[in-house]
mmCIF file with all atom_site columns, C-alpha atoms in Angstrom:
data_model
loop_
_atom_site.group_PDB
_atom_site.id
_atom_site.type_symbol
_atom_site.label_atom_id
_atom_site.label_alt_id
_atom_site.label_comp_id
_atom_site.label_asym_id
_atom_site.label_entity_id
_atom_site.label_seq_id
_atom_site.pdbx_PDB_ins_code
_atom_site.Cartn_x
_atom_site.Cartn_y
_atom_site.Cartn_z
_atom_site.occupancy
_atom_site.B_iso_or_equiv
_atom_site.pdbx_formal_charge
_atom_site.auth_seq_id
_atom_site.auth_comp_id
_atom_site.auth_asym_id
_atom_site.auth_atom_id
_atom_site.pdbx_PDB_model_num
ATOM 1   C CA . UNK A 1 1   ? -14.010 -17.709 -18.253 1.00 70.00 ? 870  UNK A CA 1
ATOM 2   C CA . UNK A 1 2   ? -16.787 -15.120 -18.877 1.00 81.00 ? 871  UNK A CA 1
ATOM 3   C CA . UNK A 1 3   ? -19.590 -17.618 -17.484 1.00 81.00 ? 872  UNK A CA 1
ATOM 4   C CA . UNK A 1 4   ? -17.421 -17.794 -14.352 1.00 82.00 ? 873  UNK A CA 1
ATOM 5   C CA . UNK A 1 5   ? -17.161 -14.082 -13.906 1.00 89.00 ? 874  UNK A CA 1
ATOM 6   C CA . UNK A 1 6   ? -21.006 -13.504 -14.616 1.00 88.00 ? 875  UNK A CA 1
ATOM 7   C CA . UNK A 1 7   ? -21.779 -15.809 -11.539 1.00 90.00 ? 876  UNK A CA 1
ATOM 8   C CA . UNK A 1 8   ? -20.342 -13.108 -9.299  1.00 94.00 ? 877  UNK A CA 1
ATOM 9   C CA . UNK A 1 9   ? -22.751 -10.365 -7.730  1.00 88.00 ? 878  UNK A CA 1
ATOM 10  C CA . UNK A 1 10  ? -20.541 -7.463  -9.019  1.00 93.00 ? 879  UNK A CA 1
ATOM 11  C CA . UNK A 1 11  ? -23.236 -4.853  -8.852  1.00 90.00 ? 880  UNK A CA 1
ATOM 12  C CA . UNK A 1 12  ? -23.822 -5.353  -5.232  1.00 92.00 ? 881  UNK A CA 1
ATOM 13  C CA . UNK A 1 13  ? -20.142 -5.512  -4.717  1.00 94.00 ? 882  UNK A CA 1
ATOM 14  C CA . UNK A 1 14  ? -19.641 -2.202  -6.270  1.00 94.00 ? 883  UNK A CA 1
ATOM 15  C CA . UNK A 1 15  ? -17.095 -3.930  -8.628  1.00 95.00 ? 884  UNK A CA 1
ATOM 16  C CA . UNK A 1 16  ? -14.837 -5.190  -5.949  1.00 97.00 ? 885  UNK A CA 1
ATOM 17  C CA . UNK A 1 17  ? -15.113 -8.857  -4.344  1.00 97.00 ? 886  UNK A CA 1
ATOM 18  C CA . UNK A 1 18  ? -13.377 -9.339  -0.981  1.00 97.00 ? 887  UNK A CA 1
ATOM 19  C CA . UNK A 1 19  ? -10.867 -12.342 -1.126  1.00 97.00 ? 888  UNK A CA 1
ATOM 20  C CA . UNK A 1 20  ? -9.611  -14.459 1.637   1.00 98.00 ? 889  UNK A CA 1
ATOM 21  C CA . UNK A 1 21  ? -6.156  -15.990 0.925   1.00 97.00 ? 890  UNK A CA 1
ATOM 22  C CA . UNK A 1 22  ? -5.505  -19.203 2.712   1.00 98.00 ? 891  UNK A CA 1
ATOM 23  C CA . UNK A 1 23  ? -2.473  -21.520 2.827   1.00 97.00 ? 892  UNK A CA 1
ATOM 24  C CA . UNK A 1 24  ? -3.392  -24.702 0.847   1.00 97.00 ? 893  UNK A CA 1
ATOM 25  C CA . UNK A 1 25  ? -1.303  -26.838 3.151   1.00 96.00 ? 894  UNK A CA 1
ATOM 26  C CA . UNK A 1 26  ? -1.749  -25.355 6.676   1.00 95.00 ? 895  UNK A CA 1
ATOM 27  C CA . UNK A 1 27  ? -5.249  -23.783 6.152   1.00 96.00 ? 896  UNK A CA 1
ATOM 28  C CA . UNK A 1 28  ? -3.593  -20.635 7.856   1.00 95.00 ? 897  UNK A CA 1
ATOM 29  C CA . UNK A 1 29  ? -5.406  -17.653 6.787   1.00 97.00 ? 898  UNK A CA 1
ATOM 30  C CA . UNK A 1 30  ? -2.917  -15.168 5.136   1.00 97.00 ? 899  UNK A CA 1
ATOM 31  C CA . UNK A 1 31  ? -4.593  -12.171 4.062   1.00 97.00 ? 900  UNK A CA 1
ATOM 32  C CA . UNK A 1 32  ? -7.618  -10.124 3.122   1.00 97.00 ? 901  UNK A CA 1
ATOM 33  C CA . UNK A 1 33  ? -7.899  -8.559  -0.461  1.00 97.00 ? 902  UNK A CA 1
ATOM 34  C CA . UNK A 1 34  ? -10.001 -7.468  -3.191  1.00 98.00 ? 903  UNK A CA 1
ATOM 35  C CA . UNK A 1 35  ? -10.343 -8.353  -6.773  1.00 97.00 ? 904  UNK A CA 1
ATOM 36  C CA . UNK A 1 36  ? -12.292 -6.930  -9.513  1.00 96.00 ? 905  UNK A CA 1
ATOM 37  C CA . UNK A 1 37  ? -13.160 -8.547  -12.800 1.00 95.00 ? 906  UNK A CA 1
ATOM 38  C CA . UNK A 1 38  ? -9.966  -8.111  -14.459 1.00 96.00 ? 907  UNK A CA 1
ATOM 39  C CA . UNK A 1 39  ? -8.062  -9.144  -11.474 1.00 97.00 ? 908  UNK A CA 1
ATOM 40  C CA . UNK A 1 40  ? -9.869  -12.058 -11.151 1.00 97.00 ? 909  UNK A CA 1
ATOM 41  C CA . UNK A 1 41  ? -9.778  -12.946 -14.854 1.00 96.00 ? 910  UNK A CA 1
ATOM 42  C CA . UNK A 1 42  ? -5.826  -12.552 -14.631 1.00 96.00 ? 911  UNK A CA 1
ATOM 43  C CA . UNK A 1 43  ? -5.690  -14.909 -11.484 1.00 97.00 ? 912  UNK A CA 1
ATOM 44  C CA . UNK A 1 44  ? -7.567  -17.523 -13.354 1.00 96.00 ? 913  UNK A CA 1
ATOM 45  C CA . UNK A 1 45  ? -5.648  -17.253 -16.654 1.00 96.00 ? 914  UNK A CA 1
ATOM 46  C CA . UNK A 1 46  ? -2.068  -17.065 -14.951 1.00 97.00 ? 915  UNK A CA 1
ATOM 47  C CA . UNK A 1 47  ? -2.757  -19.303 -11.964 1.00 97.00 ? 916  UNK A CA 1
ATOM 48  C CA . UNK A 1 48  ? -1.194  -16.889 -9.544  1.00 98.00 ? 917  UNK A CA 1
ATOM 49  C CA . UNK A 1 49  ? -3.248  -14.216 -7.544  1.00 98.00 ? 918  UNK A CA 1
ATOM 50  C CA . UNK A 1 50  ? -3.739  -10.830 -8.607  1.00 98.00 ? 919  UNK A CA 1
ATOM 51  C CA . UNK A 1 51  ? -5.725  -8.230  -6.643  1.00 98.00 ? 920  UNK A CA 1
ATOM 52  C CA . UNK A 1 52  ? -7.035  -4.770  -7.047  1.00 97.00 ? 921  UNK A CA 1
ATOM 53  C CA . UNK A 1 53  ? -5.451  -2.228  -4.379  1.00 94.00 ? 922  UNK A CA 1
ATOM 54  C CA . UNK A 1 54  ? -7.840  0.505   -3.235  1.00 92.00 ? 923  UNK A CA 1
ATOM 55  C CA . UNK A 1 55  ? -4.920  2.773   -2.045  1.00 89.00 ? 924  UNK A CA 1
ATOM 56  C CA . UNK A 1 56  ? -2.970  2.431   -5.238  1.00 89.00 ? 925  UNK A CA 1
ATOM 57  C CA . UNK A 1 57  ? -6.056  2.372   -7.558  1.00 92.00 ? 926  UNK A CA 1
ATOM 58  C CA . UNK A 1 58  ? -4.634  -0.405  -9.900  1.00 94.00 ? 927  UNK A CA 1
ATOM 59  C CA . UNK A 1 59  ? -4.325  -4.139  -10.195 1.00 96.00 ? 928  UNK A CA 1
ATOM 60  C CA . UNK A 1 60  ? -1.293  -5.792  -8.847  1.00 94.00 ? 929  UNK A CA 1
ATOM 61  C CA . UNK A 1 61  ? 0.037   -9.350  -8.917  1.00 96.00 ? 930  UNK A CA 1
ATOM 62  C CA . UNK A 1 62  ? 0.808   -10.540 -5.515  1.00 95.00 ? 931  UNK A CA 1
ATOM 63  C CA . UNK A 1 63  ? 4.650   -10.547 -5.090  1.00 92.00 ? 932  UNK A CA 1
ATOM 64  C CA . UNK A 1 64  ? 5.360   -8.268  -7.988  1.00 90.00 ? 933  UNK A CA 1
ATOM 65  C CA . UNK A 1 65  ? 8.076   -6.271  -6.023  1.00 84.00 ? 934  UNK A CA 1
ATOM 66  C CA . UNK A 1 66  ? 8.697   -8.904  -3.280  1.00 86.00 ? 935  UNK A CA 1
ATOM 67  C CA . UNK A 1 67  ? 8.876   -12.025 -5.261  1.00 89.00 ? 936  UNK A CA 1
ATOM 68  C CA . UNK A 1 68  ? 6.299   -13.387 -2.653  1.00 92.00 ? 937  UNK A CA 1
ATOM 69  C CA . UNK A 1 69  ? 3.788   -14.851 -5.035  1.00 96.00 ? 938  UNK A CA 1
ATOM 70  C CA . UNK A 1 70  ? 0.763   -16.965 -4.353  1.00 97.00 ? 939  UNK A CA 1
ATOM 71  C CA . UNK A 1 71  ? 0.242   -19.920 -6.679  1.00 98.00 ? 940  UNK A CA 1
ATOM 72  C CA . UNK A 1 72  ? -3.457  -20.536 -6.928  1.00 98.00 ? 941  UNK A CA 1
ATOM 73  C CA . UNK A 1 73  ? -4.579  -24.354 -5.987  1.00 97.00 ? 942  UNK A CA 1
ATOM 74  C CA . UNK A 1 74  ? -8.340  -23.588 -5.587  1.00 96.00 ? 943  UNK A CA 1
ATOM 75  C CA . UNK A 1 75  ? -10.865 -20.726 -5.813  1.00 96.00 ? 944  UNK A CA 1
ATOM 76  C CA . UNK A 1 76  ? -14.021 -21.058 -3.936  1.00 96.00 ? 945  UNK A CA 1
ATOM 77  C CA . UNK A 1 77  ? -17.092 -18.797 -4.215  1.00 94.00 ? 946  UNK A CA 1
ATOM 78  C CA . UNK A 1 78  ? -19.428 -18.617 -1.121  1.00 94.00 ? 947  UNK A CA 1
ATOM 79  C CA . UNK A 1 79  ? -23.137 -19.269 -1.127  1.00 93.00 ? 948  UNK A CA 1
ATOM 80  C CA . UNK A 1 80  ? -24.145 -15.596 -1.726  1.00 92.00 ? 949  UNK A CA 1
ATOM 81  C CA . UNK A 1 81  ? -21.558 -15.300 -4.649  1.00 92.00 ? 950  UNK A CA 1
ATOM 82  C CA . UNK A 1 82  ? -20.134 -12.063 -3.093  1.00 94.00 ? 951  UNK A CA 1
ATOM 83  C CA . UNK A 1 83  ? -16.903 -13.258 -1.516  1.00 96.00 ? 952  UNK A CA 1
ATOM 84  C CA . UNK A 1 84  ? -13.894 -15.586 -2.429  1.00 97.00 ? 953  UNK A CA 1
ATOM 85  C CA . UNK A 1 85  ? -11.781 -18.079 -0.734  1.00 97.00 ? 954  UNK A CA 1
ATOM 86  C CA . UNK A 1 86  ? -8.567  -18.752 -2.569  1.00 97.00 ? 955  UNK A CA 1
ATOM 87  C CA . UNK A 1 87  ? -6.215  -21.501 -1.675  1.00 98.00 ? 956  UNK A CA 1
ATOM 88  C CA . UNK A 1 88  ? -2.555  -20.715 -2.332  1.00 98.00 ? 957  UNK A CA 1
ATOM 89  C CA . UNK A 1 89  ? 1.047   -21.801 -2.209  1.00 97.00 ? 958  UNK A CA 1
ATOM 90  C CA . UNK A 1 90  ? 2.531   -18.805 -0.584  1.00 96.00 ? 959  UNK A CA 1
ATOM 91  C CA . UNK A 1 91  ? 6.168   -18.234 -1.469  1.00 94.00 ? 960  UNK A CA 1
ATOM 92  C CA . UNK A 1 92  ? 7.860   -16.227 1.145   1.00 90.00 ? 961  UNK A CA 1
ATOM 93  C CA . UNK A 1 93  ? 5.598   -14.195 3.349   1.00 91.00 ? 962  UNK A CA 1
ATOM 94  C CA . UNK A 1 94  ? 2.054   -12.895 2.658   1.00 92.00 ? 963  UNK A CA 1
ATOM 95  C CA . UNK A 1 95  ? 2.247   -9.516  4.723   1.00 90.00 ? 964  UNK A CA 1
ATOM 96  C CA . UNK A 1 96  ? 4.004   -6.477  3.735   1.00 83.00 ? 965  UNK A CA 1
ATOM 97  C CA . UNK A 1 97  ? 5.398   -6.073  7.317   1.00 80.00 ? 966  UNK A CA 1
ATOM 98  C CA . UNK A 1 98  ? 7.327   -9.354  6.862   1.00 83.00 ? 967  UNK A CA 1
ATOM 99  C CA . UNK A 1 99  ? 5.123   -11.440 8.805   1.00 88.00 ? 968  UNK A CA 1
ATOM 100 C CA . UNK A 1 100 ? 3.938   -14.819 7.513   1.00 90.00 ? 969  UNK A CA 1
ATOM 101 C CA . UNK A 1 101 ? 0.084   -13.783 7.768   1.00 93.00 ? 970  UNK A CA 1
ATOM 102 C CA . UNK A 1 102 ? -1.406  -10.258 8.000   1.00 92.00 ? 971  UNK A CA 1
ATOM 103 C CA . UNK A 1 103 ? -3.408  -11.380 10.940  1.00 92.00 ? 972  UNK A CA 1
ATOM 104 C CA . UNK A 1 104 ? -0.821  -11.183 13.761  1.00 88.00 ? 973  UNK A CA 1
ATOM 105 C CA . UNK A 1 105 ? -2.718  -8.587  16.195  1.00 86.00 ? 974  UNK A CA 1
ATOM 106 C CA . UNK A 1 106 ? -4.415  -10.510 18.797  1.00 88.00 ? 975  UNK A CA 1
ATOM 107 C CA . UNK A 1 107 ? -7.407  -8.755  20.048  1.00 90.00 ? 976  UNK A CA 1
ATOM 108 C CA . UNK A 1 108 ? -8.155  -9.622  23.792  1.00 86.00 ? 977  UNK A CA 1
ATOM 109 C CA . UNK A 1 109 ? -9.509  -7.961  26.934  1.00 79.00 ? 978  UNK A CA 1
ATOM 110 C CA . UNK A 1 110 ? -9.463  -4.537  25.440  1.00 78.00 ? 979  UNK A CA 1
ATOM 111 C CA . UNK A 1 111 ? -5.752  -4.903  24.372  1.00 82.00 ? 980  UNK A CA 1
ATOM 112 C CA . UNK A 1 112 ? -4.064  -5.510  20.811  1.00 81.00 ? 981  UNK A CA 1
ATOM 113 C CA . UNK A 1 113 ? -1.083  -7.668  21.168  1.00 82.00 ? 982  UNK A CA 1
ATOM 114 C CA . UNK A 1 114 ? 1.463   -8.137  18.111  1.00 79.00 ? 983  UNK A CA 1
ATOM 115 C CA . UNK A 1 115 ? 2.213   -11.795 18.284  1.00 80.00 ? 984  UNK A CA 1
ATOM 116 C CA . UNK A 1 116 ? 4.602   -11.462 15.513  1.00 73.00 ? 985  UNK A CA 1
ATOM 117 C CA . UNK A 1 117 ? 7.629   -10.570 17.434  1.00 60.00 ? 986  UNK A CA 1
ATOM 118 C CA . UNK A 1 118 ? 9.934   -10.971 14.790  1.00 61.00 ? 987  UNK A CA 1
ATOM 119 C CA . UNK A 1 119 ? 9.379   -10.290 11.091  1.00 58.00 ? 988  UNK A CA 1
ATOM 120 C CA . UNK A 1 120 ? 10.617  -13.347 8.930   1.00 62.00 ? 989  UNK A CA 1
ATOM 121 C CA . UNK A 1 121 ? 11.744  -10.925 6.074   1.00 63.00 ? 990  UNK A CA 1
ATOM 122 C CA . UNK A 1 122 ? 13.533  -7.539  5.892   1.00 66.00 ? 991  UNK A CA 1
ATOM 123 C CA . UNK A 1 123 ? 10.668  -5.775  3.671   1.00 67.00 ? 992  UNK A CA 1
ATOM 124 C CA . UNK A 1 124 ? 12.523  -2.507  3.623   1.00 65.00 ? 993  UNK A CA 1
ATOM 125 C CA . UNK A 1 125 ? 15.222  -4.260  1.598   1.00 65.00 ? 994  UNK A CA 1
ATOM 126 C CA . UNK A 1 126 ? 12.363  -5.648  -0.813  1.00 67.00 ? 995  UNK A CA 1
ATOM 127 C CA . UNK A 1 127 ? 10.023  -2.476  -1.045  1.00 70.00 ? 996  UNK A CA 1
ATOM 128 C CA . UNK A 1 128 ? 12.324  0.383   -0.703  1.00 78.00 ? 997  UNK A CA 1
ATOM 129 C CA . UNK A 1 129 ? 12.551  3.050   1.964   1.00 84.00 ? 998  UNK A CA 1
ATOM 130 C CA . UNK A 1 130 ? 9.574   5.175   0.534   1.00 89.00 ? 999  UNK A CA 1
ATOM 131 C CA . UNK A 1 131 ? 7.117   2.266   0.624   1.00 87.00 ? 1000 UNK A CA 1
ATOM 132 C CA . UNK A 1 132 ? 8.433   0.885   3.924   1.00 85.00 ? 1001 UNK A CA 1
ATOM 133 C CA . UNK A 1 133 ? 8.343   4.330   5.530   1.00 91.00 ? 1002 UNK A CA 1
ATOM 134 C CA . UNK A 1 134 ? 4.647   5.002   4.332   1.00 92.00 ? 1003 UNK A CA 1
ATOM 135 C CA . UNK A 1 135 ? 3.571   1.557   5.860   1.00 88.00 ? 1004 UNK A CA 1
ATOM 136 C CA . UNK A 1 136 ? 5.319   2.742   9.185   1.00 90.00 ? 1005 UNK A CA 1
ATOM 137 C CA . UNK A 1 137 ? 3.542   6.085   9.112   1.00 95.00 ? 1006 UNK A CA 1
ATOM 138 C CA . UNK A 1 138 ? 0.172   4.355   8.528   1.00 92.00 ? 1007 UNK A CA 1
ATOM 139 C CA . UNK A 1 139 ? 0.779   2.345   11.646  1.00 88.00 ? 1008 UNK A CA 1
ATOM 140 C CA . UNK A 1 140 ? 1.667   5.406   13.583  1.00 92.00 ? 1009 UNK A CA 1
ATOM 141 C CA . UNK A 1 141 ? -1.948  6.651   13.433  1.00 92.00 ? 1010 UNK A CA 1
ATOM 142 C CA . UNK A 1 142 ? -2.865  4.478   16.244  1.00 84.00 ? 1011 UNK A CA 1
ATOM 143 C CA . UNK A 1 143 ? 0.021   5.360   18.189  1.00 89.00 ? 1012 UNK A CA 1
ATOM 144 C CA . UNK A 1 144 ? 0.415   7.771   21.413  1.00 91.00 ? 1013 UNK A CA 1
ATOM 145 C CA . UNK A 1 145 ? 1.049   11.222  20.514  1.00 92.00 ? 1014 UNK A CA 1
ATOM 146 C CA . UNK A 1 146 ? 2.970   11.680  23.784  1.00 93.00 ? 1015 UNK A CA 1
ATOM 147 C CA . UNK A 1 147 ? 5.662   9.075   22.704  1.00 93.00 ? 1016 UNK A CA 1
ATOM 148 C CA . UNK A 1 148 ? 5.413   9.183   18.751  1.00 95.00 ? 1017 UNK A CA 1
ATOM 149 C CA . UNK A 1 149 ? 6.447   12.451  16.978  1.00 96.00 ? 1018 UNK A CA 1
ATOM 150 C CA . UNK A 1 150 ? 4.540   11.207  13.652  1.00 97.00 ? 1019 UNK A CA 1
ATOM 151 C CA . UNK A 1 151 ? 1.433   10.486  15.955  1.00 96.00 ? 1020 UNK A CA 1
ATOM 152 C CA . UNK A 1 152 ? 1.642   13.997  17.391  1.00 97.00 ? 1021 UNK A CA 1
ATOM 153 C CA . UNK A 1 153 ? 1.571   15.455  13.883  1.00 97.00 ? 1022 UNK A CA 1
ATOM 154 C CA . UNK A 1 154 ? -1.533  13.536  13.030  1.00 97.00 ? 1023 UNK A CA 1
ATOM 155 C CA . UNK A 1 155 ? -3.244  14.617  16.452  1.00 96.00 ? 1024 UNK A CA 1
ATOM 156 C CA . UNK A 1 156 ? -2.479  18.202  15.406  1.00 96.00 ? 1025 UNK A CA 1
ATOM 157 C CA . UNK A 1 157 ? -3.851  18.015  12.043  1.00 96.00 ? 1026 UNK A CA 1
ATOM 158 C CA . UNK A 1 158 ? -3.590  19.135  8.580   1.00 96.00 ? 1027 UNK A CA 1
ATOM 159 C CA . UNK A 1 159 ? -2.721  22.790  9.211   1.00 97.00 ? 1028 UNK A CA 1
ATOM 160 C CA . UNK A 1 160 ? 0.470   21.648  11.324  1.00 98.00 ? 1029 UNK A CA 1
ATOM 161 C CA . UNK A 1 161 ? 1.328   18.817  8.768   1.00 98.00 ? 1030 UNK A CA 1
ATOM 162 C CA . UNK A 1 162 ? 1.111   21.500  6.024   1.00 98.00 ? 1031 UNK A CA 1
ATOM 163 C CA . UNK A 1 163 ? 2.977   24.105  7.845   1.00 98.00 ? 1032 UNK A CA 1
ATOM 164 C CA . UNK A 1 164 ? 5.952   21.551  8.594   1.00 98.00 ? 1033 UNK A CA 1
ATOM 165 C CA . UNK A 1 165 ? 6.023   20.543  4.724   1.00 98.00 ? 1034 UNK A CA 1
ATOM 166 C CA . UNK A 1 166 ? 6.401   24.292  3.661   1.00 98.00 ? 1035 UNK A CA 1
ATOM 167 C CA . UNK A 1 167 ? 9.251   24.913  6.353   1.00 98.00 ? 1036 UNK A CA 1
ATOM 168 C CA . UNK A 1 168 ? 11.297  21.920  5.463   1.00 98.00 ? 1037 UNK A CA 1
ATOM 169 C CA . UNK A 1 169 ? 10.807  22.773  1.863   1.00 98.00 ? 1038 UNK A CA 1
ATOM 170 C CA . UNK A 1 170 ? 11.990  26.426  2.641   1.00 98.00 ? 1039 UNK A CA 1
ATOM 171 C CA . UNK A 1 171 ? 15.068  24.815  4.512   1.00 97.00 ? 1040 UNK A CA 1
ATOM 172 C CA . UNK A 1 172 ? 16.219  22.589  1.759   1.00 98.00 ? 1041 UNK A CA 1
ATOM 173 C CA . UNK A 1 173 ? 15.899  25.732  -0.501  1.00 98.00 ? 1042 UNK A CA 1
ATOM 174 C CA . UNK A 1 174 ? 18.276  27.699  1.696   1.00 97.00 ? 1043 UNK A CA 1
ATOM 175 C CA . UNK A 1 175 ? 20.754  24.367  1.952   1.00 97.00 ? 1044 UNK A CA 1
ATOM 176 C CA . UNK A 1 176 ? 20.803  24.404  -1.919  1.00 98.00 ? 1045 UNK A CA 1
ATOM 177 C CA . UNK A 1 177 ? 21.434  28.100  -2.225  1.00 97.00 ? 1046 UNK A CA 1
ATOM 178 C CA . UNK A 1 178 ? 24.244  27.948  0.347   1.00 97.00 ? 1047 UNK A CA 1
ATOM 179 C CA . UNK A 1 179 ? 25.775  24.857  -1.475  1.00 96.00 ? 1048 UNK A CA 1
ATOM 180 C CA . UNK A 1 180 ? 25.977  23.132  1.774   1.00 96.00 ? 1049 UNK A CA 1
ATOM 181 C CA . UNK A 1 181 ? 26.353  19.056  0.633   1.00 96.00 ? 1050 UNK A CA 1
ATOM 182 C CA . UNK A 1 182 ? 25.556  17.674  3.835   1.00 96.00 ? 1051 UNK A CA 1
ATOM 183 C CA . UNK A 1 183 ? 22.505  20.029  4.782   1.00 97.00 ? 1052 UNK A CA 1
ATOM 184 C CA . UNK A 1 184 ? 20.949  19.435  1.408   1.00 98.00 ? 1053 UNK A CA 1
ATOM 185 C CA . UNK A 1 185 ? 20.970  15.635  2.014   1.00 97.00 ? 1054 UNK A CA 1
ATOM 186 C CA . UNK A 1 186 ? 19.604  16.183  5.680   1.00 97.00 ? 1055 UNK A CA 1
ATOM 187 C CA . UNK A 1 187 ? 16.881  18.676  4.766   1.00 97.00 ? 1056 UNK A CA 1
ATOM 188 C CA . UNK A 1 188 ? 15.689  16.672  1.958   1.00 97.00 ? 1057 UNK A CA 1
ATOM 189 C CA . UNK A 1 189 ? 15.338  13.733  4.014   1.00 97.00 ? 1058 UNK A CA 1
ATOM 190 C CA . UNK A 1 190 ? 13.352  15.684  6.242   1.00 97.00 ? 1059 UNK A CA 1
ATOM 191 C CA . UNK A 1 191 ? 11.046  17.072  3.409   1.00 97.00 ? 1060 UNK A CA 1
ATOM 192 C CA . UNK A 1 192 ? 10.664  13.783  2.116   1.00 97.00 ? 1061 UNK A CA 1
ATOM 193 C CA . UNK A 1 193 ? 9.652   12.585  5.692   1.00 97.00 ? 1062 UNK A CA 1
ATOM 194 C CA . UNK A 1 194 ? 7.189   15.109  6.301   1.00 98.00 ? 1063 UNK A CA 1
ATOM 195 C CA . UNK A 1 195 ? 5.619   14.946  2.623   1.00 97.00 ? 1064 UNK A CA 1
ATOM 196 C CA . UNK A 1 196 ? 4.863   11.155  3.369   1.00 97.00 ? 1065 UNK A CA 1
ATOM 197 C CA . UNK A 1 197 ? 3.263   12.264  6.583   1.00 98.00 ? 1066 UNK A CA 1
ATOM 198 C CA . UNK A 1 198 ? 1.218   14.481  4.591   1.00 97.00 ? 1067 UNK A CA 1
ATOM 199 C CA . UNK A 1 199 ? 0.393   11.650  2.129   1.00 97.00 ? 1068 UNK A CA 1
ATOM 200 C CA . UNK A 1 200 ? -0.265  9.099   4.819   1.00 96.00 ? 1069 UNK A CA 1
ATOM 201 C CA . UNK A 1 201 ? -2.602  11.645  6.717   1.00 97.00 ? 1070 UNK A CA 1
ATOM 202 C CA . UNK A 1 202 ? -4.631  11.928  3.548   1.00 96.00 ? 1071 UNK A CA 1
ATOM 203 C CA . UNK A 1 203 ? -4.602  8.177   2.799   1.00 93.00 ? 1072 UNK A CA 1
ATOM 204 C CA . UNK A 1 204 ? -2.595  8.566   -0.344  1.00 94.00 ? 1073 UNK A CA 1
ATOM 205 C CA . UNK A 1 205 ? -0.402  5.834   -1.477  1.00 92.00 ? 1074 UNK A CA 1
ATOM 206 C CA . UNK A 1 206 ? 2.932   6.900   -2.728  1.00 92.00 ? 1075 UNK A CA 1
ATOM 207 C CA . UNK A 1 207 ? 2.325   4.301   -5.626  1.00 90.00 ? 1076 UNK A CA 1
ATOM 208 C CA . UNK A 1 208 ? -0.145  7.063   -6.897  1.00 92.00 ? 1077 UNK A CA 1
ATOM 209 C CA . UNK A 1 209 ? 2.525   9.436   -6.793  1.00 93.00 ? 1078 UNK A CA 1
ATOM 210 C CA . UNK A 1 210 ? 4.855   7.073   -8.876  1.00 89.00 ? 1079 UNK A CA 1
ATOM 211 C CA . UNK A 1 211 ? 1.951   6.520   -11.377 1.00 89.00 ? 1080 UNK A CA 1
ATOM 212 C CA . UNK A 1 212 ? 1.572   10.266  -11.919 1.00 90.00 ? 1081 UNK A CA 1
ATOM 213 C CA . UNK A 1 213 ? 5.285   10.552  -12.535 1.00 89.00 ? 1082 UNK A CA 1
ATOM 214 C CA . UNK A 1 214 ? 5.151   7.801   -15.062 1.00 87.00 ? 1083 UNK A CA 1
ATOM 215 C CA . UNK A 1 215 ? 2.148   9.366   -16.720 1.00 85.00 ? 1084 UNK A CA 1
ATOM 216 C CA . UNK A 1 216 ? 4.457   12.607  -17.378 1.00 85.00 ? 1085 UNK A CA 1
ATOM 217 C CA . UNK A 1 217 ? 6.982   10.622  -19.071 1.00 82.00 ? 1086 UNK A CA 1
ATOM 218 C CA . UNK A 1 218 ? 7.436   11.953  -22.614 1.00 73.00 ? 1087 UNK A CA 1
ATOM 219 C CA . UNK A 1 219 ? 5.680   15.193  -21.672 1.00 69.00 ? 1088 UNK A CA 1
ATOM 220 C CA . UNK A 1 220 ? 7.368   18.450  -21.399 1.00 66.00 ? 1089 UNK A CA 1
ATOM 221 C CA . UNK A 1 221 ? 6.969   20.691  -18.488 1.00 62.00 ? 1090 UNK A CA 1
ATOM 222 C CA . UNK A 1 222 ? 5.014   23.285  -20.663 1.00 62.00 ? 1091 UNK A CA 1
ATOM 223 C CA . UNK A 1 223 ? 2.654   20.553  -21.880 1.00 62.00 ? 1092 UNK A CA 1
ATOM 224 C CA . UNK A 1 224 ? 1.988   19.076  -18.507 1.00 57.00 ? 1093 UNK A CA 1
ATOM 225 C CA . UNK A 1 225 ? 1.215   22.533  -16.951 1.00 61.00 ? 1094 UNK A CA 1
ATOM 226 C CA . UNK A 1 226 ? -1.019  23.458  -19.867 1.00 66.00 ? 1095 UNK A CA 1
ATOM 227 C CA . UNK A 1 227 ? -3.005  20.132  -19.415 1.00 66.00 ? 1096 UNK A CA 1
ATOM 228 C CA . UNK A 1 228 ? -3.634  20.838  -15.884 1.00 61.00 ? 1097 UNK A CA 1
ATOM 229 C CA . UNK A 1 229 ? -5.092  24.305  -16.778 1.00 60.00 ? 1098 UNK A CA 1
ATOM 230 C CA . UNK A 1 230 ? -7.226  22.968  -19.202 1.00 60.00 ? 1099 UNK A CA 1
ATOM 231 C CA . UNK A 1 231 ? -9.063  20.611  -16.709 1.00 56.00 ? 1100 UNK A CA 1
#
């Protein structure tokens, strides 16, 4: 195992090797991802694709949430030893959008056309509303600010986004003070949306927030605040 890992030009790659996942039967290109040493080692040991997420800053097994795993049939290292081709049996779909392949945006004559008109899986059910909404917000970065409210927030920049978060937090606070059940739910949804816009604008995955919450399990609020003051 170590002999294999040593063959890869990790230093040139800053520790991450690009990986193309390909359907071993159809030869269709499914996705591009990255592996670090540990992810590759886990892939070799388990026979299932593991990747390193740059946005989540952690190793993840493909299909860990969705069940859409990639069983490895063959791993090929290129001539420069700085990229991998992994031939897999794809269970379910490869793309978080629900499309079979991540490569469905056709670039032609200065236009980009979505060729996956219908998703093959309802990923909002699989990933949950927060992750699904975050992916949608990321996609809105390229939308027309005249027709997309989210795109208009991105266009106006961080000051407007921050102001909206403060406004929505205040409105939620007033709804809680007034004990208005329906308004609490409505304003909490608004706050969650605008907070996710802020995360998306900053390219910070909600998974990192989840990891931070997990880190705090077992810590008292006082301990957590003191640890931040010490840094």
